Short mmCIF file of C-alpha atoms in Angstrom, two decimals:
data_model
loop_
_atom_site.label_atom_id
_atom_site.label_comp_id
_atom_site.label_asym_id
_atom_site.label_seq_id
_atom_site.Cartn_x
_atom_site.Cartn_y
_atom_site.Cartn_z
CA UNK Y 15 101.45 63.91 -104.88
CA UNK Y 16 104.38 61.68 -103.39
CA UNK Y 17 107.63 62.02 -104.86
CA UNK Y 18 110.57 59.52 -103.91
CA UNK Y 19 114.11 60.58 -104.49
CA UNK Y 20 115.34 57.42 -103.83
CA UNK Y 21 114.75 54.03 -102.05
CA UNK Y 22 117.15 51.46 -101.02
CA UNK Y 23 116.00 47.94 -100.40
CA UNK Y 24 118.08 45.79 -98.76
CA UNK Y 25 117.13 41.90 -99.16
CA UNK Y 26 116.89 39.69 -96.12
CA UNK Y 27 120.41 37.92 -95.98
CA UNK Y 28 119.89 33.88 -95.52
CA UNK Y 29 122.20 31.44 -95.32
CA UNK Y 30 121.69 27.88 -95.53
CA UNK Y 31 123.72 25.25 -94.79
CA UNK Y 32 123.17 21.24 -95.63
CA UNK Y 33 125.44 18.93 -93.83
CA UNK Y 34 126.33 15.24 -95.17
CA UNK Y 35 128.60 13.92 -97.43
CA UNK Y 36 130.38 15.22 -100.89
CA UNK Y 37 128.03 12.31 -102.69
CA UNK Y 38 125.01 12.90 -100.71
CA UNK Y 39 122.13 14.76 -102.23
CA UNK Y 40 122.26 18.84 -101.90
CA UNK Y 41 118.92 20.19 -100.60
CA UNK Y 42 118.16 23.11 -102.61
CA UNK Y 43 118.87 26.31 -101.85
CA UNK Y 44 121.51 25.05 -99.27
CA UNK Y 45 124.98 25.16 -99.12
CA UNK Y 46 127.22 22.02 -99.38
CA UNK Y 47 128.96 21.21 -95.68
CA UNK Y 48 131.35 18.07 -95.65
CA UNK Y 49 133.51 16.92 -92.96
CA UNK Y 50 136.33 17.88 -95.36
CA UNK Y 51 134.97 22.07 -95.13
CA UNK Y 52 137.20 23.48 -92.95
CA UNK Y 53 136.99 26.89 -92.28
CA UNK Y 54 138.64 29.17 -94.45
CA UNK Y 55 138.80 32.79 -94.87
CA UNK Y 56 138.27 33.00 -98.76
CA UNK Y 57 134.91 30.81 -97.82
CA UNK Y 58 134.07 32.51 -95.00
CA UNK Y 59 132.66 29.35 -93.37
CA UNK Y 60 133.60 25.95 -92.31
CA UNK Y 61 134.31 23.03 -89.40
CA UNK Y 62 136.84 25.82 -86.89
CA UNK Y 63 138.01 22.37 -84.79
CA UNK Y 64 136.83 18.68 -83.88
CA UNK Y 65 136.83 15.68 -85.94
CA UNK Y 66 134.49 15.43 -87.87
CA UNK Y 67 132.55 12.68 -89.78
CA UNK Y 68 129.75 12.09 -92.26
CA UNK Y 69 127.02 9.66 -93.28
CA UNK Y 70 124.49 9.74 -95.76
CA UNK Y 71 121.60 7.30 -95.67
CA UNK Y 72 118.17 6.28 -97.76
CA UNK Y 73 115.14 8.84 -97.79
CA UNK Y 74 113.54 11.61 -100.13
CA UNK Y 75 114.19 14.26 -98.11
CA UNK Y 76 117.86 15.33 -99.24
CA UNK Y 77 118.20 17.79 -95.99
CA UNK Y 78 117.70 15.31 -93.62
CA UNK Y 79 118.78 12.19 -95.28
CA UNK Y 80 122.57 12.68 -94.22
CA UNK Y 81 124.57 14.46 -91.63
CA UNK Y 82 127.82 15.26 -89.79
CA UNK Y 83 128.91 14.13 -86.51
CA UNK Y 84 131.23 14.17 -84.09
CA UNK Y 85 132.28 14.15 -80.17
CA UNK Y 86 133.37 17.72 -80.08
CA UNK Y 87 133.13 20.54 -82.75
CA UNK Y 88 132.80 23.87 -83.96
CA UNK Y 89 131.11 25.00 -86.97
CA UNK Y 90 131.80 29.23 -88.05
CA UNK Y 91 130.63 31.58 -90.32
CA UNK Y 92 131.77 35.01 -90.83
CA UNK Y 93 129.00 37.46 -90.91
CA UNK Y 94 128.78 41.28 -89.77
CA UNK Y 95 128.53 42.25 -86.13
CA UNK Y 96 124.57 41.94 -85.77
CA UNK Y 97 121.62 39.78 -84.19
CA UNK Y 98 120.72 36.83 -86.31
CA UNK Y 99 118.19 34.04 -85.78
CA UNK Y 100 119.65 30.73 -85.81
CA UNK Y 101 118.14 27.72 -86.78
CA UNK Y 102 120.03 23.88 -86.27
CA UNK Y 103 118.28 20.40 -87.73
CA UNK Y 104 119.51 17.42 -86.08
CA UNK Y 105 118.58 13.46 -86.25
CA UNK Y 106 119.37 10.58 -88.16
CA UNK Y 107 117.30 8.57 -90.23
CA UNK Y 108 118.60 5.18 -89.35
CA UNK Y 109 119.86 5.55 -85.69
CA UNK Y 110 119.18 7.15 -82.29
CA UNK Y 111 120.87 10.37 -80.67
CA UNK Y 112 120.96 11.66 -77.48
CA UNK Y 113 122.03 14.33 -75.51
CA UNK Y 114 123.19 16.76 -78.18
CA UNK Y 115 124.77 19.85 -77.16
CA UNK Y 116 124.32 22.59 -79.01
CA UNK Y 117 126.49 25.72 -78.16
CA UNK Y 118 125.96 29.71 -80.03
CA UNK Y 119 128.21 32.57 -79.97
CA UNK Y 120 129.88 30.32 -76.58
CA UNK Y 121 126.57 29.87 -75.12
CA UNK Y 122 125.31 26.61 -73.83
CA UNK Y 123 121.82 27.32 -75.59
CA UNK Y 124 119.99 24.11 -75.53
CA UNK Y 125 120.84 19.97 -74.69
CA UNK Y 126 118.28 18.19 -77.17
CA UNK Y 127 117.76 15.25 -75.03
CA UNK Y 128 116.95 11.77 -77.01
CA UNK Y 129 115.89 11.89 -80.91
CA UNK Y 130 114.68 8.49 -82.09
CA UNK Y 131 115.98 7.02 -85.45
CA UNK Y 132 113.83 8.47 -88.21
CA UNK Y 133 113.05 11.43 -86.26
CA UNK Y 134 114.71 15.06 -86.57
CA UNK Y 135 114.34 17.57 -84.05
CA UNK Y 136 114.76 21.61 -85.48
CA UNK Y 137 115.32 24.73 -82.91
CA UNK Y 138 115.48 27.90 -82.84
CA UNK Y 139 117.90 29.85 -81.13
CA UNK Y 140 116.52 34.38 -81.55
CA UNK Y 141 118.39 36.81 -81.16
CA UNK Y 142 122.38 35.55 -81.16
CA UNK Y 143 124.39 38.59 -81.19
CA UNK Y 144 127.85 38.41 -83.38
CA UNK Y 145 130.04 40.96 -81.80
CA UNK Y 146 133.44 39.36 -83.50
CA UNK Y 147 132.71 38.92 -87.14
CA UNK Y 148 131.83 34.86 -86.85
CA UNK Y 149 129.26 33.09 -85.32
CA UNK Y 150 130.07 29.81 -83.62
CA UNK Y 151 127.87 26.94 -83.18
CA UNK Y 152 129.30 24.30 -81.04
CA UNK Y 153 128.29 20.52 -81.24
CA UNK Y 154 129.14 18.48 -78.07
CA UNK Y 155 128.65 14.87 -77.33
CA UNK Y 156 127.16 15.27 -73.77
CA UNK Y 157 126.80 11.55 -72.97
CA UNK Y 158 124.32 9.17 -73.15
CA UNK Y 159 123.71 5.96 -75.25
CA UNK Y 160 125.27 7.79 -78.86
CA UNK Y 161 129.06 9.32 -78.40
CA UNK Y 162 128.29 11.54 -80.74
CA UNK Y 163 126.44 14.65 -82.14
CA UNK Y 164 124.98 15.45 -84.92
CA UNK Y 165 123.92 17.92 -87.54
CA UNK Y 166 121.75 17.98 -90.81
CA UNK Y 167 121.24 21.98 -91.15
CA UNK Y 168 121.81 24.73 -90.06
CA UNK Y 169 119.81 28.22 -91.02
CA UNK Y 170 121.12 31.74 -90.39
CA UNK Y 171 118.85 34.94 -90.96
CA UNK Y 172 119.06 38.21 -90.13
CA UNK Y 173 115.76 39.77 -88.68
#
């Protein structure tokens, strides 16, 4: 016989964000990010600093089909002290990028080099440990043709 006195199952914790305009498409599941989301406490998520813009262009694909961009700026979310898996989309349907920075927790993780128009490029940044209560992810121009860099998701999981 087996006898269970009790079981707690705790449910991986996902969150999903979809960057673009406030008119663009929402990709299901996601989370609406605007250039207008600013961080706030009661949110717990939102644009920290930078300037930040938006565009939405044509396509089926609502995660990919818009964006935000900018020169310099920093994207938070507050979420217990922990290693997550992080996850960024970034490309543009009508236009070229390059040279993307792309900054976790305050660590230079990856420069995605050029990304054609039409073309999205997705990585995949395991294990980022929050030890604050937020976790940071930087977007930085780094030269190049494009001034700026972009975002169309960004994917947090716990492992």
């Amino acid at each position: 016989n087996a006898v269970i006195n009790a079981l707690d199952v705790a449910p991986q914790k996902r969150l999903r964000f979809d960057f673009g305009t406030a008119a663009s498409p929402l990709a299901p599941l996601y989370t609406r990010v605007t250039p207008a989301t600013r961080y706030q406490p009661v949110s717990g998520f939102g644009w920290l600093a930078g300037a930040v813009d938006a565009r939405s262009r044509s396509g089926a694909d609502p995660l990919t089909r818009d964006f935000n961009f900018s020169r310099d700026a920093t994207f938070a979310v507050d979420l217990p002290e922990a290693g997550y898996t992080v996850t960024v989309t970034v490309g543009d349907a009508a236009a070229a990028h390059d040279r993307i920075g792309i900054w976790v927790e305050n660590e230079p993780m990856v420069e995605i080099g050029a990304v054609a128009a039409g073309h999205f490029v997705t990585r995949s940044f395991s294990i980022v440990l929050v030890t604050d209560g937020q976790l940071t992810v930087r977007l930085e121009d780094r030269g190049g043709a494009d001034a700026n860099a972009v975002i169309n998701a960004l994917e947090v999981s716990a492992p």
